mmCIF file of C-alpha atoms in Angstrom:
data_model
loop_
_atom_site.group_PDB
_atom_site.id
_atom_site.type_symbol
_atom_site.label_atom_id
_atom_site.label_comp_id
_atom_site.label_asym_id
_atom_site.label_seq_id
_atom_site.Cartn_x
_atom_site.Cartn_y
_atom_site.Cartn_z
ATOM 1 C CA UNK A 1 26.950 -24.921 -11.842
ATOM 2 C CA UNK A 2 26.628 -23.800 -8.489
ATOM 3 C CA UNK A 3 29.386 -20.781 -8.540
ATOM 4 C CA UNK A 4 26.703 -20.101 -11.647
ATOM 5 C CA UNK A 5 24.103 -19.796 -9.043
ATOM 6 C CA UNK A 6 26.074 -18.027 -6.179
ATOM 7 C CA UNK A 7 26.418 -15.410 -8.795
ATOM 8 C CA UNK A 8 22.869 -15.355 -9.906
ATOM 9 C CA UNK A 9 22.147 -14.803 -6.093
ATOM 10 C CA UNK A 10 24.751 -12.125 -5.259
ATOM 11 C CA UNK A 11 24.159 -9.635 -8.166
ATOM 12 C CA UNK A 12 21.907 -6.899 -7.229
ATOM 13 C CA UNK A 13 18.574 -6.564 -8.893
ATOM 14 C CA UNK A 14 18.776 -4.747 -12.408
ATOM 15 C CA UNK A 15 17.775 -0.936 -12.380
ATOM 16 C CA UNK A 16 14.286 -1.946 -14.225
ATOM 17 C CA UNK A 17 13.421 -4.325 -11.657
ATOM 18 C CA UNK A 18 13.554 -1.864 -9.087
ATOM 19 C CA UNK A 19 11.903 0.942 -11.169
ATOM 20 C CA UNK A 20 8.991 -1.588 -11.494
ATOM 21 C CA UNK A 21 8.836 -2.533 -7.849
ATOM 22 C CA UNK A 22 5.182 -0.840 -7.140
ATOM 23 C CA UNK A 23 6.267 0.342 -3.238
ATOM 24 C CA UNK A 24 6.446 4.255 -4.497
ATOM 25 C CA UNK A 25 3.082 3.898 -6.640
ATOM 26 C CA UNK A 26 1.600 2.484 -3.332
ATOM 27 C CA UNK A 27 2.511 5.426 -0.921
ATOM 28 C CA UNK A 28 1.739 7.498 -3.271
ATOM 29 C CA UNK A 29 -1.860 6.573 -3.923
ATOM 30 C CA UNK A 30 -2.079 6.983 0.676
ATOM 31 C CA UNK A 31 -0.637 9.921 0.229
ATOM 32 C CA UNK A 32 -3.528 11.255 -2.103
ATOM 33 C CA UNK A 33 -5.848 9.666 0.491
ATOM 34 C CA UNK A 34 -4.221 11.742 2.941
ATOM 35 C CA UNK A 35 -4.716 14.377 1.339
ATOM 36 C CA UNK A 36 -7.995 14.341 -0.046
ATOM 37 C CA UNK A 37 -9.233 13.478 3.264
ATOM 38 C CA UNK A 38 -7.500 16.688 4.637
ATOM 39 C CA UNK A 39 -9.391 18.578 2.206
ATOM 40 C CA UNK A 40 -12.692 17.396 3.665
ATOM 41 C CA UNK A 41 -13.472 15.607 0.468
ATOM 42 C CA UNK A 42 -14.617 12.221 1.023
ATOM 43 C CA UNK A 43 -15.526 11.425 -2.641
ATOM 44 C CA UNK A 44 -11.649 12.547 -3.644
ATOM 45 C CA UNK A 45 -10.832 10.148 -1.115
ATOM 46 C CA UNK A 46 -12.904 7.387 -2.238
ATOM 47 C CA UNK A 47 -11.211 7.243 -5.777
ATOM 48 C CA UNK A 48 -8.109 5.890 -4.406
ATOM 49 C CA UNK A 49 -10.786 2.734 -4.147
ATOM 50 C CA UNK A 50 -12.035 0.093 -6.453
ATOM 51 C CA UNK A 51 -15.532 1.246 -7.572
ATOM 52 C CA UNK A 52 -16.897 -2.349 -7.472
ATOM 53 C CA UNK A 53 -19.785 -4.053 -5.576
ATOM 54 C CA UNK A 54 -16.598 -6.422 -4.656
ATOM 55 C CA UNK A 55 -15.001 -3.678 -2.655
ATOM 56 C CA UNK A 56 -14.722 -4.766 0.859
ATOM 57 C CA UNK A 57 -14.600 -2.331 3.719
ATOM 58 C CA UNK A 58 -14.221 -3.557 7.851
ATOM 59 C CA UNK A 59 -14.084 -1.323 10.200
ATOM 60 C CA UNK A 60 -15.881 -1.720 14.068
ATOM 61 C CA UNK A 61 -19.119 -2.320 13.048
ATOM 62 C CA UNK A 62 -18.464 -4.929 10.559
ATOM 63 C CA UNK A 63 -18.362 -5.361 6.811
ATOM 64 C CA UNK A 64 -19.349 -3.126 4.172
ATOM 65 C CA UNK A 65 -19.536 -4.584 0.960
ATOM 66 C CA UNK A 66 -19.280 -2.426 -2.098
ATOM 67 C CA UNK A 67 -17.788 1.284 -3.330
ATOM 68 C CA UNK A 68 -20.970 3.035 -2.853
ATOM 69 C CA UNK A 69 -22.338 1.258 0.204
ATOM 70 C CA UNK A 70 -19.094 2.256 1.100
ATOM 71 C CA UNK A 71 -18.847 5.625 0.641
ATOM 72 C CA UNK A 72 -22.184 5.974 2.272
ATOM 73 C CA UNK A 73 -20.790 4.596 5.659
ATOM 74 C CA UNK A 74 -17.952 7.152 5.140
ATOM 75 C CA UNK A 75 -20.234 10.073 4.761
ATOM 76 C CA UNK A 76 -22.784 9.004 7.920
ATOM 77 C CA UNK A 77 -19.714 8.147 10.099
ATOM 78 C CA UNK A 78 -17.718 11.846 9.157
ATOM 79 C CA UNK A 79 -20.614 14.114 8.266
ATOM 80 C CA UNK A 80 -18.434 17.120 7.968
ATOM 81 C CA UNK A 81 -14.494 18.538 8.287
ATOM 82 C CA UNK A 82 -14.671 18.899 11.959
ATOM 83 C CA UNK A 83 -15.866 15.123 12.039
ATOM 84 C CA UNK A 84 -13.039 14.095 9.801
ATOM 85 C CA UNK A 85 -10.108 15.985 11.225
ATOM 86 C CA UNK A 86 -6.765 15.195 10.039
ATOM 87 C CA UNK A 87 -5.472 12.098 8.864
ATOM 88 C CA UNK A 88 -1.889 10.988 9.120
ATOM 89 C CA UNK A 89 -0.914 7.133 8.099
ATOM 90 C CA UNK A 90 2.137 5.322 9.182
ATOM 91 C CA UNK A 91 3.088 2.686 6.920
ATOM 92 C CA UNK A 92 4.455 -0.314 8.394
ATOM 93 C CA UNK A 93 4.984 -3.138 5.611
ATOM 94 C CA UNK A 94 4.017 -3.179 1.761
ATOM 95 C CA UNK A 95 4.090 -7.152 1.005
ATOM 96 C CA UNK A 96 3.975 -8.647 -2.428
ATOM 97 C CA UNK A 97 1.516 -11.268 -2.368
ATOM 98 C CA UNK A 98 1.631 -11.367 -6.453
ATOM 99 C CA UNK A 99 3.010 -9.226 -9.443
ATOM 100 C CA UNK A 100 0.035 -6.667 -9.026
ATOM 101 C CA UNK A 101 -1.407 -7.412 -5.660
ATOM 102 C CA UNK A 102 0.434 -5.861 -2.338
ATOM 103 C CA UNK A 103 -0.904 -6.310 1.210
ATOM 104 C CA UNK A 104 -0.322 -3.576 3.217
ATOM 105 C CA UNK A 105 -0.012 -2.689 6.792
ATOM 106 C CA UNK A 106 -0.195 0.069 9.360
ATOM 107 C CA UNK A 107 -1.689 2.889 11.917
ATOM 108 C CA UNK A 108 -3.761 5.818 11.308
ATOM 109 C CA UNK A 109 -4.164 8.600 13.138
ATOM 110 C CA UNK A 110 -7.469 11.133 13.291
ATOM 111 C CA UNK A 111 -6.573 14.716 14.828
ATOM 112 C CA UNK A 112 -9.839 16.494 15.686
ATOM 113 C CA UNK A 113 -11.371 18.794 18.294
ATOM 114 C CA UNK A 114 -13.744 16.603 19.075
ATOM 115 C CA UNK A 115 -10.928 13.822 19.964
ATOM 116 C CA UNK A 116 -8.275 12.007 18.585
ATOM 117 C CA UNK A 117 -8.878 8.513 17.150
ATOM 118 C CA UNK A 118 -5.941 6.380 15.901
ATOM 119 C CA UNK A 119 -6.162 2.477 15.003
ATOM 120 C CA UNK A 120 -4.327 0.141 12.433
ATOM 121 C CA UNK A 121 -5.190 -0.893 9.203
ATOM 122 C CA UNK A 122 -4.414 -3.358 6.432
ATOM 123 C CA UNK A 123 -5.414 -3.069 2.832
ATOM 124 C CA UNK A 124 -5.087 -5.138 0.060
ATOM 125 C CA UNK A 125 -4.095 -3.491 -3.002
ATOM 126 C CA UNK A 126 -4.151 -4.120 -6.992
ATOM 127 C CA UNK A 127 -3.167 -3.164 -10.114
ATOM 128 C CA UNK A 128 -6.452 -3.060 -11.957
ATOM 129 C CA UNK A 129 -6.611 -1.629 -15.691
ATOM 130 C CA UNK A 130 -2.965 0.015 -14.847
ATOM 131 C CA UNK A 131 -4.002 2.135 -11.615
ATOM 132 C CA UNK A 132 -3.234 0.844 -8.156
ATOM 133 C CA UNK A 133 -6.578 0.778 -5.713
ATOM 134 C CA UNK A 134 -7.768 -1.002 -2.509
ATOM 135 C CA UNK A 135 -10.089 -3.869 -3.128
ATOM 136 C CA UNK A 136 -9.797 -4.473 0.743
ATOM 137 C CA UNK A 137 -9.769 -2.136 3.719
ATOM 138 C CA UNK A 138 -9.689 -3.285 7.418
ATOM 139 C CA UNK A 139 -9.431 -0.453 9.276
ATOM 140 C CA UNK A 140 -10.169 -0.993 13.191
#
């Protein structure tokens, strides 16, 4: 029984397993934040969100609750391209904390004429009707 187990520990994990682990899916959807963001387009940015009043959103002035409320902060707080600069994330950790919910970790950077700003982040993100999006941004 337990050279059973030994084995069951040992062998790799099957090719499916790891063509179902979500950590690809989950840079890819900050890469299209990255670039959507690059392009100036906020609203392109935003879709990589869940569009839910449940949507939570901190950043230094506290929380934002809900897609459009936040989207609103995002458009007062980057009024235009020279505001928003250029983003570039550094991914630190992608956690599973379930099947279809990953916590994620790491630093952004803002390049812009006007300054740099960098900071960390963590988001959690879901699987929700077969499309990964964050249902919680803390961005400081």
């Amino acid at each position: 029984m337990r050279f059973i187990l030994y084995l069951i520990l040992l062998t790799p994990p099957s090719i499916a397993a790891l063509a179902q682990h979500p950590d690809s899916e989950i840079r890819q959807l900050l890469a299209v934040q990255t670039s959507t963001w690059n392009q100036g387009n906020i609203e392109g940015f935003m879709q990589t969100y869940w569009q839910s009043d449940s949507l939570l959103f901190v950043g230094s002035h506290g929380p934002t609750y809900g897609w459009q409320a936040t989207l609103d902060r995002y458009k007062k707080s980057y009024p235009d391209t020279a505001a928003m600069g250029k983003l570039d994330f550094k991914i630190l950790e992608i956690r599973p904390l379930a099947k279809e919910l990953y916590f994620v970790v790491g630093k952004w950077h803002l390049q812009r004429s006007a300054g740099d700003m960098q900071g960390a982040y963590t988001l959690l993100i879901k699987k929700i009707k077969g499309q990964w999006k964050i249902i919680a941004d803390h961005s400081s």
